[in-house]
Amino acid sequence: MHLPRAIWAEPRPPDAPPRGRRDWVFVGLVVVLAVVEFAARPSLRGHPLALLVTVGLAPTLLWRRSRPLLALAAAFVVSGLVAALAPEVPDTYVMIYVLVLPYALFRWGSGREMVAGLALMAANLAVSVAVDRLSLTDAFGGAAILCTALALGAALRFRVKARTRELEQVRLVERERLARDLHDTVAHHFSAIVIRAQAGLAVAPVQPEAPMEALRIIETEATRALGEMRTIVRVLRRDEAAELAPNPGVADLPGLADHPGPPVAITVEGDLRELPTAVGAALYRLAQESVTNARRHARHASRIEVQLHADDQVVRLTVRDDGEMAGAASPGFGVLGMIERAELLGGECHAGPDGQRGWVVSAVLPRSGR
């Protein structure tokens, strides 16, 4: 009961590409092939209606993504009428292009449109059998071909949908990691605030100036904590216990070289003092993920370079290796997580092949982390 209802309520995919030059080229190619077939097949020369139908329905391909049910209905209703009113008119071989329309219906249509399209296609086959245009065996064969086209469209549709859900999960996980970093950082600042306040109260009777010093330190720590919270206030987090130790930052980058694998050369240029904790932690995480990916996937790598350059406005991170990448050069979930982390802090991150050999990750983050 739930599956038919879910199919009926299925919305259209939101990412249908607009009509482009390739679509017009496709339609033009269908028209040219139809004319060539009409001229080359003697059995068609006495039936100009076959050419007219083949060429006349070709523009339906232009609306196969934006109006998939309308395009399919036009093609199958017209071909059904021709089968009923002029059964002696043969089909052209080029008419096989109409299989693109069922595929497009199940790839880009809504659930209601898919159900209506199925009814139209079944009616078309029934008419062809009723007027003896198709034998029952041929009708079953045609239904199998149509089902193949439908299955391909549905498979790609739900594969893309599953991929989208996975990407959203990656983004959510990265936001949660950033939120945990914020949680730990703020907990560290407020622990310092509490300790200084308690110390100021304890020594106030013997050192009257101690409360003023404590207040100055509390003001500094509170300002930093508020800055960190404003930086990534939009991220969600899970309820986890706070870690009172500070998060790793750019000062911890040399620790990336302490693991087995290709040697890691780390170069730091520019002034990294007063760098917000969120930015420092993000730079460390980006470098850590990049180095880990290089160790796992870069075959025969002899060196990994980590370069960090800071100026007055931004901090640039570049991680490259000289290995051979295994598999296709497409971004995995780790890379997508790095991109998400950089964008949450107002920066950007890119990853891809480095010329003929190796892989490079480059990230640019604003010093303010906003």
XYZ file of C-alpha atoms in Angstrom:
370
model
C 0.000 0.000 0.000
C 2.791 2.415 0.837
C 4.799 1.933 -2.386
C 2.028 2.968 -4.859
C 1.203 5.957 -2.666
C 4.873 6.954 -2.543
C 5.188 6.668 -6.326
C 2.018 8.712 -6.830
C 3.330 11.464 -4.513
C 6.844 11.477 -6.025
C 7.737 15.067 -7.049
C 9.720 16.060 -10.085
C 13.498 16.144 -9.658
C 14.587 19.745 -9.071
C 17.741 19.675 -11.178
C 16.436 19.144 -14.727
C 18.910 20.762 -17.144
C 17.514 23.445 -19.470
C 17.122 22.985 -23.197
C 20.467 23.446 -24.899
C 22.264 23.239 -28.202
C 22.655 19.476 -27.953
C 18.888 19.074 -27.921
C 18.540 21.022 -31.150
C 21.339 18.987 -32.696
C 19.552 15.808 -31.625
C 16.304 16.918 -33.281
C 18.164 17.956 -36.432
C 19.876 14.593 -36.616
C 16.525 12.787 -36.306
C 15.082 14.863 -39.159
C 18.073 14.203 -41.414
C 18.014 10.465 -40.722
C 14.264 10.331 -41.361
C 14.686 11.985 -44.758
C 17.564 9.669 -45.653
C 15.550 6.595 -44.640
C 12.515 7.758 -46.620
C 14.676 8.180 -49.702
C 16.497 4.867 -49.230
C 13.545 2.566 -48.395
C 11.290 1.806 -51.356
C 8.487 0.636 -49.040
C 8.176 4.148 -47.597
C 8.018 6.137 -50.820
C 4.322 5.560 -51.270
C 3.575 6.629 -47.690
C 4.659 10.226 -47.137
C 2.609 10.187 -43.917
C 5.333 8.019 -42.352
C 7.913 10.727 -43.011
C 5.524 13.457 -41.861
C 4.858 11.688 -38.545
C 8.540 10.925 -37.926
C 9.653 14.495 -38.625
C 6.628 16.129 -37.034
C 7.103 14.368 -33.691
C 10.852 15.038 -33.487
C 10.389 18.443 -31.731
C 8.805 16.608 -28.774
C 12.394 15.767 -27.806
C 12.911 19.439 -26.950
C 10.347 19.206 -24.119
C 11.291 15.791 -22.806
C 12.743 17.237 -19.576
C 10.556 20.302 -18.987
C 7.244 18.682 -20.088
C 7.916 14.933 -20.146
C 4.269 13.802 -20.004
C 3.154 16.274 -22.678
C 5.997 15.207 -24.986
C 5.252 11.510 -24.491
C 1.498 12.044 -24.903
C 1.976 13.904 -28.176
C 4.172 11.164 -29.603
C 2.118 8.168 -28.481
C -1.314 9.685 -29.174
C -0.331 10.700 -32.697
C 1.300 7.333 -33.424
C -1.769 5.580 -31.965
C -4.108 7.572 -34.210
C -1.991 6.750 -37.252
C -2.085 3.064 -36.299
C -5.895 3.174 -35.936
C -6.739 5.308 -38.985
C -3.992 4.278 -41.396
C -2.698 0.853 -40.334
C -1.137 0.289 -43.746
C 1.443 3.077 -43.109
C 4.695 1.399 -41.976
C 6.823 2.682 -39.123
C 10.200 4.200 -39.904
C 13.268 2.808 -38.213
C 14.146 6.307 -37.047
C 10.968 6.352 -34.919
C 12.982 4.428 -32.356
C 13.891 7.850 -30.986
C 10.518 7.889 -29.192
C 12.088 5.507 -26.630
C 13.871 8.576 -25.277
C 10.484 9.956 -24.175
C 9.555 7.092 -21.765
C 13.082 7.240 -20.391
C 12.756 11.005 -19.878
C 9.321 10.606 -18.266
C 10.669 8.294 -15.563
C 13.841 10.364 -15.188
C 12.277 13.839 -14.947
C 8.516 13.409 -14.442
C 6.453 13.376 -11.278
C 4.777 10.263 -9.913
C 1.399 11.250 -11.344
C 2.959 11.888 -14.734
C 4.651 8.494 -14.692
C 1.367 6.702 -13.955
C -0.445 8.634 -16.698
C 2.380 7.925 -19.134
C 2.189 4.204 -18.411
C -1.525 4.260 -19.201
C -0.888 6.068 -22.496
C 1.795 3.605 -23.565
C -0.398 0.623 -22.675
C -3.275 2.132 -24.673
C -0.984 2.688 -27.653
C 0.109 -0.963 -27.651
C -3.502 -2.100 -27.249
C -4.590 -0.057 -30.282
C -1.731 -1.451 -32.378
C -2.763 -5.007 -31.507
C -6.464 -4.292 -32.081
C -5.899 -3.031 -35.643
C -3.505 -5.897 -36.425
C -0.587 -3.521 -36.791
C 1.283 -5.601 -34.215
C 0.945 -9.255 -33.354
C 0.579 -10.249 -29.726
C 4.182 -11.485 -29.715
C 5.434 -8.202 -31.168
C 3.378 -6.304 -28.609
C 5.060 -8.195 -25.766
C 8.443 -7.458 -27.330
C 7.571 -3.772 -27.648
C 6.404 -3.711 -24.035
C 9.709 -5.247 -22.950
C 11.646 -2.568 -24.840
C 9.519 0.182 -23.321
C 10.011 -1.286 -19.845
C 13.763 -1.279 -20.415
C 13.685 2.430 -21.257
C 11.500 3.119 -18.225
C 13.774 1.112 -15.963
C 16.850 2.993 -17.157
C 15.191 6.332 -16.455
C 13.983 5.243 -13.014
C 17.357 3.716 -12.108
C 19.262 6.899 -12.976
C 16.661 9.031 -11.204
C 16.912 7.172 -7.917
C 20.669 6.777 -8.178
C 21.012 10.557 -8.412
C 18.559 10.918 -5.543
C 20.571 8.529 -3.388
C 23.762 10.371 -4.269
C 22.146 13.669 -3.271
C 21.147 12.208 0.097
C 24.702 10.994 0.632
C 26.089 14.449 -0.173
C 23.642 16.045 2.244
C 24.773 13.584 4.899
C 28.397 14.544 4.261
C 27.530 18.227 4.632
C 25.628 17.529 7.844
C 28.525 15.524 9.300
C 30.974 18.315 8.440
C 28.702 20.884 10.071
C 28.524 18.714 13.165
C 32.303 18.462 13.267
C 32.590 22.228 13.051
C 29.997 22.546 15.792
C 31.965 20.159 18.012
C 35.067 22.269 17.409
C 33.079 25.334 18.462
C 31.743 23.511 21.522
C 35.231 22.505 22.604
C 36.704 25.945 21.949
C 33.992 27.819 23.825
C 34.220 25.341 26.719
C 37.974 25.982 26.886
C 37.461 29.775 26.970
C 34.787 29.631 29.634
C 36.846 27.241 31.746
C 39.578 29.895 31.740
C 36.976 32.541 32.665
C 35.700 30.514 35.624
C 39.222 29.769 36.866
C 40.288 33.429 36.694
C 37.114 34.568 38.444
C 37.623 32.048 41.250
C 41.291 33.028 41.564
C 40.395 36.730 41.703
C 37.851 36.145 44.455
C 40.266 33.972 46.436
C 43.124 36.481 46.544
C 41.021 39.669 46.721
C 41.389 40.044 50.532
C 45.211 40.127 50.319
C 45.665 41.563 46.785
C 43.084 44.308 46.097
C 44.292 44.693 42.497
C 43.697 40.985 41.661
C 39.974 41.383 40.771
C 40.787 44.067 38.172
C 43.411 41.825 36.541
C 40.965 38.929 36.577
C 38.298 41.097 34.951
C 40.666 42.082 32.138
C 41.474 38.429 31.430
C 37.790 37.483 31.645
C 36.916 40.218 29.147
C 39.530 38.952 26.703
C 38.442 35.316 26.979
C 34.750 36.205 26.708
C 35.374 38.318 23.606
C 37.193 35.436 21.944
C 34.439 33.001 22.877
C 31.755 35.273 21.436
C 33.793 35.676 18.265
C 34.020 31.918 17.835
C 30.289 31.526 18.397
C 29.409 34.196 15.834
C 31.730 32.601 13.302
C 29.798 29.365 12.948
C 26.529 30.079 14.715
C 24.589 28.482 11.838
C 25.984 25.000 12.348
C 24.144 22.296 14.230
C 25.719 19.992 16.728
C 25.087 16.781 18.633
C 24.997 16.698 22.432
C 28.491 15.583 23.339
C 30.664 16.184 26.346
C 33.055 19.089 26.095
C 36.755 18.580 25.737
C 38.582 21.147 27.813
C 41.785 20.858 25.777
C 42.093 23.340 22.880
C 41.450 22.086 19.339
C 44.416 21.383 17.071
C 45.459 24.351 14.951
C 48.218 25.464 12.605
C 50.778 25.017 15.380
C 49.999 21.288 15.298
C 50.710 20.857 11.570
C 54.206 19.383 12.167
C 52.492 16.439 13.857
C 51.166 15.353 10.458
C 54.679 14.221 9.560
C 54.835 11.776 12.479
C 52.926 8.991 10.756
C 54.201 6.219 8.479
C 54.123 6.850 4.764
C 55.722 9.320 2.371
C 57.626 12.121 4.106
C 55.627 15.294 4.692
C 57.358 18.644 4.143
C 55.581 21.536 5.906
C 56.223 25.179 4.992
C 54.602 28.047 6.893
C 54.886 31.647 5.725
C 53.338 34.818 7.087
C 51.975 35.940 10.420
C 49.567 33.402 11.917
C 49.238 35.116 15.278
C 45.749 36.152 16.408
C 44.241 33.674 13.971
C 40.691 32.733 15.102
C 40.522 29.277 16.589
C 37.868 28.159 14.091
C 40.101 29.107 11.158
C 43.173 27.475 12.666
C 41.239 24.294 13.422
C 39.773 24.252 9.891
C 43.219 24.647 8.314
C 44.528 21.776 10.391
C 41.548 19.549 9.479
C 41.903 20.363 5.785
C 45.621 19.577 5.852
C 45.041 16.420 7.882
C 42.376 15.122 5.467
C 44.534 15.972 2.444
C 47.608 14.240 3.837
C 45.533 11.203 4.841
C 44.038 10.964 1.338
C 47.485 11.222 -0.224
C 48.820 8.416 1.968
C 45.846 6.201 1.163
C 45.337 6.808 -2.535
C 48.522 8.236 -4.078
C 50.454 5.233 -5.351
C 54.248 5.419 -5.476
C 54.232 8.876 -3.841
C 57.679 9.921 -2.629
C 56.771 13.264 -1.064
C 53.827 15.242 0.292
C 54.121 19.026 0.523
C 52.018 21.160 2.870
C 52.331 24.896 2.256
C 50.626 27.519 4.391
C 50.818 31.203 3.491
C 49.105 34.003 5.413
C 48.660 37.667 4.574
C 46.533 40.429 6.048
C 43.284 39.157 4.536
C 43.414 35.411 3.858
C 45.293 32.222 4.649
C 46.143 29.893 1.761
C 46.712 26.177 2.202
C 48.155 23.948 -0.518
C 48.745 20.211 -0.156
C 50.222 18.284 -3.090
C 51.817 14.915 -3.711
C 53.724 13.341 -6.593
C 51.951 9.988 -6.638
C 49.661 8.235 -9.085
C 46.026 8.520 -8.128
C 44.125 5.235 -8.016
C 40.757 5.194 -9.769
C 38.862 8.060 -11.336
C 39.821 11.612 -10.496
C 36.431 12.492 -8.994
C 35.831 14.072 -5.582
C 34.972 11.645 -2.800
C 33.047 12.374 0.349
C 36.226 13.422 2.162
C 36.915 16.112 -0.430
C 33.278 17.227 -0.362
C 33.524 17.533 3.408
C 36.602 19.754 3.054
C 34.776 21.960 0.549
C 31.821 22.253 2.906
C 34.046 23.173 5.872
C 35.833 25.878 3.857
C 32.572 27.362 2.567
C 31.073 27.486 6.071
C 33.953 29.774 7.071
C 33.559 32.019 4.034
C 36.361 30.451 1.997
C 36.758 27.947 -0.803
C 38.519 24.663 -1.408
C 39.440 22.864 -4.636
C 40.953 19.444 -5.267
C 42.086 17.758 -8.460
C 44.974 16.323 -10.488
C 48.206 18.298 -10.421
C 49.254 18.228 -14.075
C 50.530 14.902 -15.321
C 51.188 13.421 -11.910
C 49.996 13.865 -8.368
C 47.044 15.490 -6.668
C 46.700 18.981 -5.236
C 44.297 20.432 -2.675
C 44.131 24.212 -2.357
C 42.068 26.161 0.147
C 41.662 29.860 0.850
C 40.108 31.008 4.136
C 39.567 34.598 5.300
C 41.485 35.412 8.454
C 38.283 36.559 10.103
C 36.588 33.197 9.465
C 33.421 34.937 8.217
